[in-house]
Coordinates of N, CA and C in Angstrom, one line a residue:
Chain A
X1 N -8.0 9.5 8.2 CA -7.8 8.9 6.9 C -8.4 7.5 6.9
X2 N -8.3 7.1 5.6 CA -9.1 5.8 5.6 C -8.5 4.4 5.3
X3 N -9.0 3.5 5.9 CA -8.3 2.2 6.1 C -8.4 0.9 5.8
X4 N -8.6 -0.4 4.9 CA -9.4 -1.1 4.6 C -8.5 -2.3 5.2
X5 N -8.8 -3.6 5.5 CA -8.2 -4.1 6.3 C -8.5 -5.8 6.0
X6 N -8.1 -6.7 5.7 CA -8.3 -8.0 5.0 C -7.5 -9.0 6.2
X7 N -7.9 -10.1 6.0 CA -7.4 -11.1 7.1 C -8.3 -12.6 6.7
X8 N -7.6 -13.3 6.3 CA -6.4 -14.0 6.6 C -5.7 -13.3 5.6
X9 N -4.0 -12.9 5.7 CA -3.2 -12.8 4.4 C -3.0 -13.6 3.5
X10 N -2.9 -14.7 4.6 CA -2.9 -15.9 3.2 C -3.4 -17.0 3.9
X11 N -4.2 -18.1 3.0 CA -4.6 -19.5 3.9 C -4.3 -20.4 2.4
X12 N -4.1 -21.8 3.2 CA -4.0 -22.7 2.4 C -5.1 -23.8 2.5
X13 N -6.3 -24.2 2.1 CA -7.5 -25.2 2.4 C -8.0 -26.2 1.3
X14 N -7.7 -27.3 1.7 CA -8.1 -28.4 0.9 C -9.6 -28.6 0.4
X15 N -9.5 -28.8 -0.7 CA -10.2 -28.8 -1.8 C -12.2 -29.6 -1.2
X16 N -12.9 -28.4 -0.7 CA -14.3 -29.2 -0.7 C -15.0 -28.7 0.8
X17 N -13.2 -28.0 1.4 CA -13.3 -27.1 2.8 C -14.2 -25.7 2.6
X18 N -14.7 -25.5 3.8 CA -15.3 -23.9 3.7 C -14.4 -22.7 4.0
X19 N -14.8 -21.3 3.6 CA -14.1 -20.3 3.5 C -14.8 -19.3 4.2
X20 N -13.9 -18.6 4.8 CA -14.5 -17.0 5.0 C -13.1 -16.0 5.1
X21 N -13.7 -15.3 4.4 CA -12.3 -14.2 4.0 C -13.3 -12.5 4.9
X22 N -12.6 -12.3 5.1 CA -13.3 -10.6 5.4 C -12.8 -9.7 5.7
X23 N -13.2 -8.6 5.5 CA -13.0 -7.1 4.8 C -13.4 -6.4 5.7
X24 N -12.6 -5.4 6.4 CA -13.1 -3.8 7.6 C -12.6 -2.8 6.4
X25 N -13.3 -1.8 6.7 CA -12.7 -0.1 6.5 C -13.1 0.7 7.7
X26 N -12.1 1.4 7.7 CA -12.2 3.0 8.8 C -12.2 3.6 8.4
X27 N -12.6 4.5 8.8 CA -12.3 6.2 8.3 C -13.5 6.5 7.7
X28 N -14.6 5.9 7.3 CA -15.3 6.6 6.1 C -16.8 5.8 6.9
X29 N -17.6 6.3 6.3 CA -19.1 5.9 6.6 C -20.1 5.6 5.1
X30 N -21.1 4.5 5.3 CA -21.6 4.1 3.8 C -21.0 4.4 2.6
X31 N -19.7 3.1 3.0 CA -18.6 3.1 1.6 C -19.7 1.9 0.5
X32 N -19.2 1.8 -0.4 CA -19.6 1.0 -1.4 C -18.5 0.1 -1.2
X33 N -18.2 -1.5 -0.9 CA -17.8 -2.5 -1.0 C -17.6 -3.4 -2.0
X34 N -16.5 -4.1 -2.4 CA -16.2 -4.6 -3.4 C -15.4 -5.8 -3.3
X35 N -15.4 -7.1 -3.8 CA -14.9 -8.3 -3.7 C -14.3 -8.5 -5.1
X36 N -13.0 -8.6 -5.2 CA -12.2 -9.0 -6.4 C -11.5 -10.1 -6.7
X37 N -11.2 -10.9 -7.7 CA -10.3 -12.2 -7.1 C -9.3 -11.5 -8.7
X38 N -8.2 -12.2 -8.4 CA -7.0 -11.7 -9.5 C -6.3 -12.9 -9.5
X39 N -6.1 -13.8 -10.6 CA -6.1 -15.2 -11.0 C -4.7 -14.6 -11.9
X40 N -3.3 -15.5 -12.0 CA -2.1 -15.4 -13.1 C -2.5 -14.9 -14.4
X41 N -2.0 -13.9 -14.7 CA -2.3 -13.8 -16.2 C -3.8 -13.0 -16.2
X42 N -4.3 -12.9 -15.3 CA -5.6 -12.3 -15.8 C -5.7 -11.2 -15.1
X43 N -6.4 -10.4 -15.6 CA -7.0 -8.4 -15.2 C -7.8 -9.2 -13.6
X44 N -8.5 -7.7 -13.0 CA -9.1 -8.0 -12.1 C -10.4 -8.3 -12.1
X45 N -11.1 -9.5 -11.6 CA -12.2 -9.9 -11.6 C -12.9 -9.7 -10.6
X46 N -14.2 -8.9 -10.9 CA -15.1 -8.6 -9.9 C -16.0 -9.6 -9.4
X47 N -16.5 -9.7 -8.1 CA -17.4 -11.0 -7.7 C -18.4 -10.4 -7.5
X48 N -18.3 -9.4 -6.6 CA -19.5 -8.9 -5.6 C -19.4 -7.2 -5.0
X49 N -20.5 -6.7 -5.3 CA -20.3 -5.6 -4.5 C -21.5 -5.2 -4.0
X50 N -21.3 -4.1 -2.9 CA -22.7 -4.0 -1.9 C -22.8 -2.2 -1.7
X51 N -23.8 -2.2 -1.7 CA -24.2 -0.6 -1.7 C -24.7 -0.4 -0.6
X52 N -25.0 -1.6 0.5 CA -25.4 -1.4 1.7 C -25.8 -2.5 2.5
X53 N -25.8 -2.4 3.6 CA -26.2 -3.7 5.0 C -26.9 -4.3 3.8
X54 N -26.9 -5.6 3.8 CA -27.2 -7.0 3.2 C -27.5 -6.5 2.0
X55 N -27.3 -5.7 1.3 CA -27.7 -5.1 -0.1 C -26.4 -6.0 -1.4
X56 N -26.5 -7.3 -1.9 CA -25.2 -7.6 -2.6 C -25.5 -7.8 -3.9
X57 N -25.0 -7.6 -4.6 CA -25.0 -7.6 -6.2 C -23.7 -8.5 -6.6
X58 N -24.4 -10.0 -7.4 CA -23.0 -10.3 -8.2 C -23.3 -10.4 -9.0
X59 N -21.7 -10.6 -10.0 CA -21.2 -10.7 -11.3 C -20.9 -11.7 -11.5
X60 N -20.2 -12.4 -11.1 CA -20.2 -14.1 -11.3 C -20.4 -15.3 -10.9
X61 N -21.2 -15.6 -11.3 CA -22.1 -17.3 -11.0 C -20.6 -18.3 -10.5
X62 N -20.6 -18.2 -9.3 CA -19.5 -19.6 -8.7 C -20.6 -19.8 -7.5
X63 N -19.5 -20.9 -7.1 CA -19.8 -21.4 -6.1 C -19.5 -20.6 -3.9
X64 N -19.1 -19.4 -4.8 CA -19.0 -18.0 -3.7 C -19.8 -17.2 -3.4
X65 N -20.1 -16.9 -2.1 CA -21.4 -15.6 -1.7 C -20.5 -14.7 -1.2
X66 N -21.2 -13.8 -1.1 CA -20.8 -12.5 -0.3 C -21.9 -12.2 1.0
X67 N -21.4 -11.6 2.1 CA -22.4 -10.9 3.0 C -21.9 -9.5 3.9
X68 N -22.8 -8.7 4.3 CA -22.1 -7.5 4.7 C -23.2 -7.1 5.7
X69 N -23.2 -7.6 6.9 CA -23.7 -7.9 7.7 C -23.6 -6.2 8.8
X70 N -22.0 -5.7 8.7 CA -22.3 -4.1 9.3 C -21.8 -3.5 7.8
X71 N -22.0 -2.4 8.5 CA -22.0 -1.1 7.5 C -20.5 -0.9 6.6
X72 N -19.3 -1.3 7.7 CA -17.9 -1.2 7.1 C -17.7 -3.0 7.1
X73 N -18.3 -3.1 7.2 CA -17.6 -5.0 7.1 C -18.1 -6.1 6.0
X74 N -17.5 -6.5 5.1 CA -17.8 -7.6 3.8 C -17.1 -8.8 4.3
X75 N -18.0 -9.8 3.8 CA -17.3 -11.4 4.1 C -17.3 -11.9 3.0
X76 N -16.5 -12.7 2.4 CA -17.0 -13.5 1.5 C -16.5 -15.0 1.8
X77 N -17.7 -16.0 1.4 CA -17.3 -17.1 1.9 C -17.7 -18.2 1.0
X78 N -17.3 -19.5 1.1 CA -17.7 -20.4 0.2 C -18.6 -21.4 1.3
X79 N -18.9 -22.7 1.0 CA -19.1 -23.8 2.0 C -18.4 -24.8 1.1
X80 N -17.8 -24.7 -0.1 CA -17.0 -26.3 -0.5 C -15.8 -25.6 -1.5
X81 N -14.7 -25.2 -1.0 CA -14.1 -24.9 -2.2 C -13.1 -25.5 -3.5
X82 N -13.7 -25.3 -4.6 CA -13.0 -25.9 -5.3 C -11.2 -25.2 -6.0
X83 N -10.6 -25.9 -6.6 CA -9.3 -26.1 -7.1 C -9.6 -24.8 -7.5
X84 N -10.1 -24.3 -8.5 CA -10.2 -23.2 -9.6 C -10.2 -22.0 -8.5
X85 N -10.7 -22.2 -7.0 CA -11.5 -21.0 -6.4 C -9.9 -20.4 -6.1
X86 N -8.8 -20.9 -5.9 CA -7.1 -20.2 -5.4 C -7.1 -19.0 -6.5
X87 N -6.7 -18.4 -5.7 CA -6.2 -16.5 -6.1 C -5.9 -15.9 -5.3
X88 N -5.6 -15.1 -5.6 CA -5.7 -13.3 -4.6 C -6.6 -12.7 -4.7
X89 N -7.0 -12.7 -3.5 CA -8.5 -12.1 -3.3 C -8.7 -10.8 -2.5
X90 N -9.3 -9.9 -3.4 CA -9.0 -8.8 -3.3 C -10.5 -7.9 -2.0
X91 N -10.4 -7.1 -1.5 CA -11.4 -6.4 -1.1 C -11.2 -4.3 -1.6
X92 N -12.1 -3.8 -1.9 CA -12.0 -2.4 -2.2 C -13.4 -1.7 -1.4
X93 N -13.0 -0.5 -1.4 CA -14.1 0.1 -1.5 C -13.8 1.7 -2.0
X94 N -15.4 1.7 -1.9 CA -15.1 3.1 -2.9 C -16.7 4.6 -1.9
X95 N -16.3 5.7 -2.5 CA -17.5 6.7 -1.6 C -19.2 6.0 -2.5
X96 N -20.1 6.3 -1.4 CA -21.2 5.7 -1.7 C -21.5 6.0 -3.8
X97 N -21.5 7.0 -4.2 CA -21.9 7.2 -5.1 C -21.4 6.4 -6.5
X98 N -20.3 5.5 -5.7 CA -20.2 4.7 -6.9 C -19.1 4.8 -8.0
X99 N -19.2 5.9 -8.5 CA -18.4 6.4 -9.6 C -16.8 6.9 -9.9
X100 N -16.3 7.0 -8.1 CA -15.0 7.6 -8.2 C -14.2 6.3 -8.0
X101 N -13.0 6.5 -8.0 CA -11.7 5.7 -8.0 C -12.5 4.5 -6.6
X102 N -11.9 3.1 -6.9 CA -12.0 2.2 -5.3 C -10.7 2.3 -5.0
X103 N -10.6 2.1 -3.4 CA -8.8 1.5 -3.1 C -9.4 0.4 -2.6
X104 N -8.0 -0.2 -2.9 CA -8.0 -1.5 -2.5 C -7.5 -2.0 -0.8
X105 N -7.8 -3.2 -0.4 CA -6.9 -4.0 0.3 C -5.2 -4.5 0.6
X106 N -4.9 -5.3 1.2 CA -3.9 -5.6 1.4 C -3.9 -7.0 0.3
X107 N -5.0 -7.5 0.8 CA -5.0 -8.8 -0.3 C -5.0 -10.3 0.7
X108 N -5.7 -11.2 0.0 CA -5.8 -12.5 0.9 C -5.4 -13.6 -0.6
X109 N -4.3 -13.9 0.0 CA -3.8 -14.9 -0.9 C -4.2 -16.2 -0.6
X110 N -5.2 -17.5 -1.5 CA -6.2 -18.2 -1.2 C -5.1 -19.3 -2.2
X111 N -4.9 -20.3 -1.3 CA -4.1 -21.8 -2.4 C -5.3 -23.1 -1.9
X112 N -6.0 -23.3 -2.6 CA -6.7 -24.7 -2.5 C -6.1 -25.6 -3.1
X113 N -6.0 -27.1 -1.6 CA -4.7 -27.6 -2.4 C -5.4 -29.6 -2.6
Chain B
X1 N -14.2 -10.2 -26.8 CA -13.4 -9.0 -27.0 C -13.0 -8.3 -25.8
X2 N -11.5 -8.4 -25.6 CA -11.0 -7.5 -24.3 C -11.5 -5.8 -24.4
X3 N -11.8 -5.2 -23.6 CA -12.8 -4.0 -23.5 C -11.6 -3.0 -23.2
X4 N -10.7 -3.3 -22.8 CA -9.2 -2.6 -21.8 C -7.8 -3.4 -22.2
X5 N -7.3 -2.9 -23.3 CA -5.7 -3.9 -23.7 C -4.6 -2.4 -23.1
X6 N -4.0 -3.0 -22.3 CA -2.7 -2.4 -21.9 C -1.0 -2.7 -22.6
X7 N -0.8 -1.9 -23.1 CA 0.6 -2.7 -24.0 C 1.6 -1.5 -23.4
X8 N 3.2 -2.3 -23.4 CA 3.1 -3.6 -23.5 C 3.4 -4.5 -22.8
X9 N 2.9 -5.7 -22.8 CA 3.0 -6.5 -21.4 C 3.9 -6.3 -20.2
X10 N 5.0 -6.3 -20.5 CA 6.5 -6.0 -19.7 C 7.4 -4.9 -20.4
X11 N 7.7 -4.3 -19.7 CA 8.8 -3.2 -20.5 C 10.0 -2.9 -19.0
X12 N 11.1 -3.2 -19.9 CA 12.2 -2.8 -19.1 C 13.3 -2.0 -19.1
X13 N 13.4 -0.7 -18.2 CA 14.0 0.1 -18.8 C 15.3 0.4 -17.5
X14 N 16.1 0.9 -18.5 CA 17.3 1.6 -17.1 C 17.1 2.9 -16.4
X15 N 17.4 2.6 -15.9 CA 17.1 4.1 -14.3 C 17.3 5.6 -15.2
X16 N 16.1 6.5 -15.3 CA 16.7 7.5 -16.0 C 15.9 7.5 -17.2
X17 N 15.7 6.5 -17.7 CA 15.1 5.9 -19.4 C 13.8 6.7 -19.4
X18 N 13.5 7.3 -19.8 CA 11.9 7.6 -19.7 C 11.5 7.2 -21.1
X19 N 9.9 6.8 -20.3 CA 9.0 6.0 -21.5 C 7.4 5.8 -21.3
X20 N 6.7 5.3 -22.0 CA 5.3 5.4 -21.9 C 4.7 4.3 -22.0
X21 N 3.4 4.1 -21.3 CA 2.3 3.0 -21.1 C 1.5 3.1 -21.8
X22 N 1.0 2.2 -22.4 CA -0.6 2.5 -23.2 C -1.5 1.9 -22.5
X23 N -2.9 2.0 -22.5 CA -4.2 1.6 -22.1 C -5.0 2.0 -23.0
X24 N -5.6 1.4 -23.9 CA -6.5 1.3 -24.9 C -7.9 1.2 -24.5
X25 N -8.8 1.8 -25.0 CA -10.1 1.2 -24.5 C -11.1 1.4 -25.6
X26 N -12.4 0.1 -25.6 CA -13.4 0.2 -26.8 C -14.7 0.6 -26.2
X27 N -14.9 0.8 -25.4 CA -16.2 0.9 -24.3 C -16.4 1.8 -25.1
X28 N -17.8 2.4 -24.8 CA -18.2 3.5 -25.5 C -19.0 4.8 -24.3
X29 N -18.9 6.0 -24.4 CA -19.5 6.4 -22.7 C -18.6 6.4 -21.9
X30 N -17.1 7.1 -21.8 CA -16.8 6.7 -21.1 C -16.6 7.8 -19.8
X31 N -17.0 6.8 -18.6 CA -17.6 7.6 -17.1 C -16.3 7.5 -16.6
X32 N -14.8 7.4 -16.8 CA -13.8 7.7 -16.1 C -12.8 6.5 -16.0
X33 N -11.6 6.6 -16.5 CA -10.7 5.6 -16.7 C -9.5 6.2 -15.4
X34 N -9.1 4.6 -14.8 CA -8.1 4.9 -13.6 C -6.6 4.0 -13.9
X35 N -6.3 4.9 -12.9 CA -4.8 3.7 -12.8 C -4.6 3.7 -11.5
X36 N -3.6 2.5 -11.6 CA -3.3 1.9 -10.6 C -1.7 1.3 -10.5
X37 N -0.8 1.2 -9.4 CA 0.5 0.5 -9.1 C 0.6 -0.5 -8.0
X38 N 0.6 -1.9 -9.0 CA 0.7 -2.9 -8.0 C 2.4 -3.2 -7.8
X39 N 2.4 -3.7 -6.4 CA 3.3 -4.3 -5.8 C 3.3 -5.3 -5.8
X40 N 4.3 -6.8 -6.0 CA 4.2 -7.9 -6.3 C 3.6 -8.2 -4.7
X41 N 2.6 -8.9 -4.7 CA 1.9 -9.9 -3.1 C 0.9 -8.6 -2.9
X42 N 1.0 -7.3 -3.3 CA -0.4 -6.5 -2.7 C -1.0 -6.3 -3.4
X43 N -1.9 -5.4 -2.7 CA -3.4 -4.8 -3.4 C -3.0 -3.7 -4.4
X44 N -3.9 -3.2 -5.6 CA -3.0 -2.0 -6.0 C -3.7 -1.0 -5.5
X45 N -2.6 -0.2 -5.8 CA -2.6 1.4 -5.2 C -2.9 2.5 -6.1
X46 N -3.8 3.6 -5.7 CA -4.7 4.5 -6.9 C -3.8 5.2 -7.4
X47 N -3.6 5.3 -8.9 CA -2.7 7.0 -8.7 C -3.6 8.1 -9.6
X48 N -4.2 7.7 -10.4 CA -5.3 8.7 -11.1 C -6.5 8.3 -11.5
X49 N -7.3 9.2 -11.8 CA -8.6 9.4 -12.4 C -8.6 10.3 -13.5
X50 N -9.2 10.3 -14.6 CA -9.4 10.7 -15.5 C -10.5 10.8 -16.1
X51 N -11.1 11.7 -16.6 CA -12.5 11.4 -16.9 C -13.0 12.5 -18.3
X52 N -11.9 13.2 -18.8 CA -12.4 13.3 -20.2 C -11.3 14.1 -21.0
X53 N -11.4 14.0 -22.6 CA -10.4 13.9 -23.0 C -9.3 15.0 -23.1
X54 N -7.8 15.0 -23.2 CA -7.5 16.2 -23.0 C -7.3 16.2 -21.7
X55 N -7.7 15.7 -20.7 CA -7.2 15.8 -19.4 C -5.7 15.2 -19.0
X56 N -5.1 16.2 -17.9 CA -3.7 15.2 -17.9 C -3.5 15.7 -16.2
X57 N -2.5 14.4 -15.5 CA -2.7 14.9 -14.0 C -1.4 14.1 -13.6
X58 N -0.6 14.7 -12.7 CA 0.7 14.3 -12.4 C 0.8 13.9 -11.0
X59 N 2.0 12.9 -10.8 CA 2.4 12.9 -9.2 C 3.9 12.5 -9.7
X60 N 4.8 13.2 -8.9 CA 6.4 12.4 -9.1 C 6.6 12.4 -10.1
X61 N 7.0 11.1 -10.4 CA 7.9 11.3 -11.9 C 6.5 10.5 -12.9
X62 N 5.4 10.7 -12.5 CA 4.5 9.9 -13.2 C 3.3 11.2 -13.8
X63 N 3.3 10.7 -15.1 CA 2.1 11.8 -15.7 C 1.0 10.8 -17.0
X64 N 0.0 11.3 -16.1 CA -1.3 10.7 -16.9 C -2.2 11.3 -18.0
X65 N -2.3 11.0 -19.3 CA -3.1 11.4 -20.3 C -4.1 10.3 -20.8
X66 N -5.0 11.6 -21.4 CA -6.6 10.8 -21.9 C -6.9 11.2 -23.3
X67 N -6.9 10.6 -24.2 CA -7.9 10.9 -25.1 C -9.2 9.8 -25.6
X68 N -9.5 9.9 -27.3 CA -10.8 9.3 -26.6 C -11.2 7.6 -27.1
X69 N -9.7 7.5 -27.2 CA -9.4 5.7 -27.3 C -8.4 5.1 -26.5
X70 N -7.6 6.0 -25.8 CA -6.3 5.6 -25.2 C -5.9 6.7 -23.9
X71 N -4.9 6.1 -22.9 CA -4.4 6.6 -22.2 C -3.5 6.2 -22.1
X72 N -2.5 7.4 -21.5 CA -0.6 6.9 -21.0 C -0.4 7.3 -20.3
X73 N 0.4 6.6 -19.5 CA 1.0 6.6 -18.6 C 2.5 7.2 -18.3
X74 N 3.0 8.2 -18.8 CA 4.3 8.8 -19.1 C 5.4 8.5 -17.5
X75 N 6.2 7.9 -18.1 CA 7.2 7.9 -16.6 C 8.5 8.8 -16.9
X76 N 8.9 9.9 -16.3 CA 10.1 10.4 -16.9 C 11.5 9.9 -15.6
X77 N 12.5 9.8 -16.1 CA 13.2 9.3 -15.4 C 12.9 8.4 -14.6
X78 N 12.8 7.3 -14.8 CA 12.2 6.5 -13.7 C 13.5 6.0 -13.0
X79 N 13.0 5.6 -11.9 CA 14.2 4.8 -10.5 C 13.9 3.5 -10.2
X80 N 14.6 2.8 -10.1 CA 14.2 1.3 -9.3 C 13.2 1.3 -9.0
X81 N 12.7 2.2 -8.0 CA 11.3 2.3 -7.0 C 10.0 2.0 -7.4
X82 N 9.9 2.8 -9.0 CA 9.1 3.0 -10.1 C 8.7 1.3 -10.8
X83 N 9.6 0.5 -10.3 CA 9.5 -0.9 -10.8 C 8.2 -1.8 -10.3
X84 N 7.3 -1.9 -10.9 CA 5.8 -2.5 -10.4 C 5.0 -2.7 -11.5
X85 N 3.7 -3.4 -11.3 CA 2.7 -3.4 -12.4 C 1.6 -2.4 -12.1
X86 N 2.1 -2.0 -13.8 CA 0.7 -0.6 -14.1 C -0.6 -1.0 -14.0
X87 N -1.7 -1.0 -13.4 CA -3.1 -1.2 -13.6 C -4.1 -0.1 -14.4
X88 N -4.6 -0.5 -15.8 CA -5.8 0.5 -15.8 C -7.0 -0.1 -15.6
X89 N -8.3 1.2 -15.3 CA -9.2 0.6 -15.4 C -10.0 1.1 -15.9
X90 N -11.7 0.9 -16.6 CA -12.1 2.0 -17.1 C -13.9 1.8 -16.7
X91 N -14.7 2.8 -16.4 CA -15.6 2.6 -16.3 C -16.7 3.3 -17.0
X92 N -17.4 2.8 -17.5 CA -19.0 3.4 -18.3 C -19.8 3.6 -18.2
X93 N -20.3 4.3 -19.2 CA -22.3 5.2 -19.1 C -22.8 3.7 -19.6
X94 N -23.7 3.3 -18.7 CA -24.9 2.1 -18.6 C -23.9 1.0 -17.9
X95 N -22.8 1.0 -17.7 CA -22.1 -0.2 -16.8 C -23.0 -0.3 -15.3
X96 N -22.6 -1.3 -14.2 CA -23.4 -0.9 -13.2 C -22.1 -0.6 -12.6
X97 N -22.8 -0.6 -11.3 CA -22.3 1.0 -10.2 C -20.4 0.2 -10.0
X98 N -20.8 -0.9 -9.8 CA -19.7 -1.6 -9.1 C -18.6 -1.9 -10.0
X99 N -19.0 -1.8 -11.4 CA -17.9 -2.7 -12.3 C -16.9 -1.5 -12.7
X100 N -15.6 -2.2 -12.6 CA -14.2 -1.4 -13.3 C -14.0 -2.4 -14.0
X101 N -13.9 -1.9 -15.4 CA -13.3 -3.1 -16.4 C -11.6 -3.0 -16.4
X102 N -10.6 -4.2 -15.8 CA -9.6 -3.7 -15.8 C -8.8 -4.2 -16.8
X103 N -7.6 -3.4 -17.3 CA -6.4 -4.4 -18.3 C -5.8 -5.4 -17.5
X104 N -4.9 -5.9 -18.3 CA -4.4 -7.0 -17.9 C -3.2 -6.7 -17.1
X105 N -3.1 -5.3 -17.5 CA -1.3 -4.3 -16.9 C -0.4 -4.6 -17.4
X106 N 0.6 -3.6 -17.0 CA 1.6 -3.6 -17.4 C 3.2 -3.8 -16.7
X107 N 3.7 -4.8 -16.6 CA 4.9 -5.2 -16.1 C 5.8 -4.0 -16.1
X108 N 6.3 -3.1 -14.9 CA 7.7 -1.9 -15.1 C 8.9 -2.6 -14.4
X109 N 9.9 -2.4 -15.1 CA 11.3 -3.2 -14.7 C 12.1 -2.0 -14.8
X110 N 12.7 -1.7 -13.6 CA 14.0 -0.2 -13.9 C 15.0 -0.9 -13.2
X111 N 15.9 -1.0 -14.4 CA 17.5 -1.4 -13.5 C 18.4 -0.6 -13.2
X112 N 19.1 -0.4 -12.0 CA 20.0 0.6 -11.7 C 21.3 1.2 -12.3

C-alpha cells in the first residue's frame, strides 16, 4: 500500500528565516506530487505540482519554490519567510495521469512568528 | 466568484439524526468531483470520486450523489465518529493536470 510522509509536523520560524518542508511516498512509482497550504477560513490552496524529476509547475506567485529532486520526494522551501507564509501545509499525491482522486499527507503545521 | 460553495458551513446533529451535505459547483466540463474527511490537525482523507451525473457510491453510513450542479453527501445515522470537516473538490475539462478546485467544507458535529 501506499504511504506519503511529511516532516517537520510542525515548526515555529521567525519571520525572514529559511524553510524546507518535505514530502516521501512509498508504495507507488511516477506519482504526480502536489504542495498545498490551507490558511483559517479558506478551501485548499494549491502551490506547486510536479509530473516529474525537476519537472514543477506553479499556481501561485509567492515568495515559495518547490523542488523534486528524486522520483518519490518534493521539497518545498522558502529562503525569507514572511508573516502571511504560516499554515498547514499540505503535501499529496496522486497516479501519474493526473486525473484521479490525490491523498493527502499528515500535514506540516508552519507558525511564522 | 467561488467555483465550489459547500453549504452549510457547520451543521450539528445528534447521534442517529441523518442529514445531507451540499457541494455546488459552476465549472463547466466537469472531469470528476471528490470528497474528502478532515480531522481537526490532519491531512484529509479520500472517500469518493464521482465523475458523472446520476452516479452514487457508498462506504458506512456515508453515501455520495452527483448531478449536474451539485453534489451530497448523505450521512444516515451518524455517530460521534462521523464528526469532522467534509471536503469537496472538483476538477475540469481544460483545468491543468494538477488543480482541484476545493470548497471551503463543511463543519459535522454529532453529539451523543
Amino acid at each position: 500500500s501506499q504511504t506519503i510522509h511529511q516532516w517537520p509536523a510542525t515548526l515555529v520560524q521567525p519571520v525572514g528565516s529559511p524553510l524546507s518542508l518535505e514530502c516521501t511516498v512509498e508504495g507507488t512509482s511516477n506519482p504526480n506530487l502536489y504542495w498545498y497550504r490551507q490558511a483559517a477560513g479558506r478551501g485548499l490552496q494549491l502551490l506547486f505540482y510536479s509530473v516529474g524529476i525537476g519537472q514543477i509547475s506553479s499556481e501561485v506567485p509567492q515568495n515559495l519554490s518547490a523542488s523534486r529532486p528524486q522520483d518519490r520526494q518534493f521539497i518545498l522551501s522558502s529562503k525569507k519567510l514572511l508573516l502571511s507564509d504560516s499554515g498547514f501545509y499540505l503535501c499529496a499525491w496522486s497516479v501519474r495521469t493526473g486525473y484521479d482522486e490525490q491523498y493527502f499527507g499528515p500535514g506540516t503545521r508552519l507558525t511564522v512568528t | 466568484e467561488d467555483q465550489v460553495t459547500q453549504s452549510p458551513e457547520a451543521l450539528r446533529l445528534q447521534e442517529g439524526e441523518s442529514s445531507s451535505l451540499n457541494c455546488s459547483y459552476t465549472v463547466s466540463g466537469l472531469r470528476g468531483l471528490f470528497w474528502y474527511r478532515q480531522d481537526p490537525g490532519k491531512g484529509p482523507e479520500f472517500l469518493f470520486t464521482l465523475y458523472s451525473a446520476g452516479e452514487e457510491k457508498e462506504k458506512e453510513r456515508l453515501k455520495a450523489t452527483l448531478t449536474k450542479k451539485e453534489s451530497f453527501l448523505h450521512i444516515t445515522a451518524p455517530k460521534p465518529e462521523d464528526s469532522a470537516t467534509y471536503l469537496c473538490a472538483v476538477r475540469y475539462y481544460g483545468g491543468s493536470q494538477g488543480n482541484l478546485i476545493f470548497g471551503k467544507g463543511t463543519k459535522l458535529s454529532v453529539k451523543p
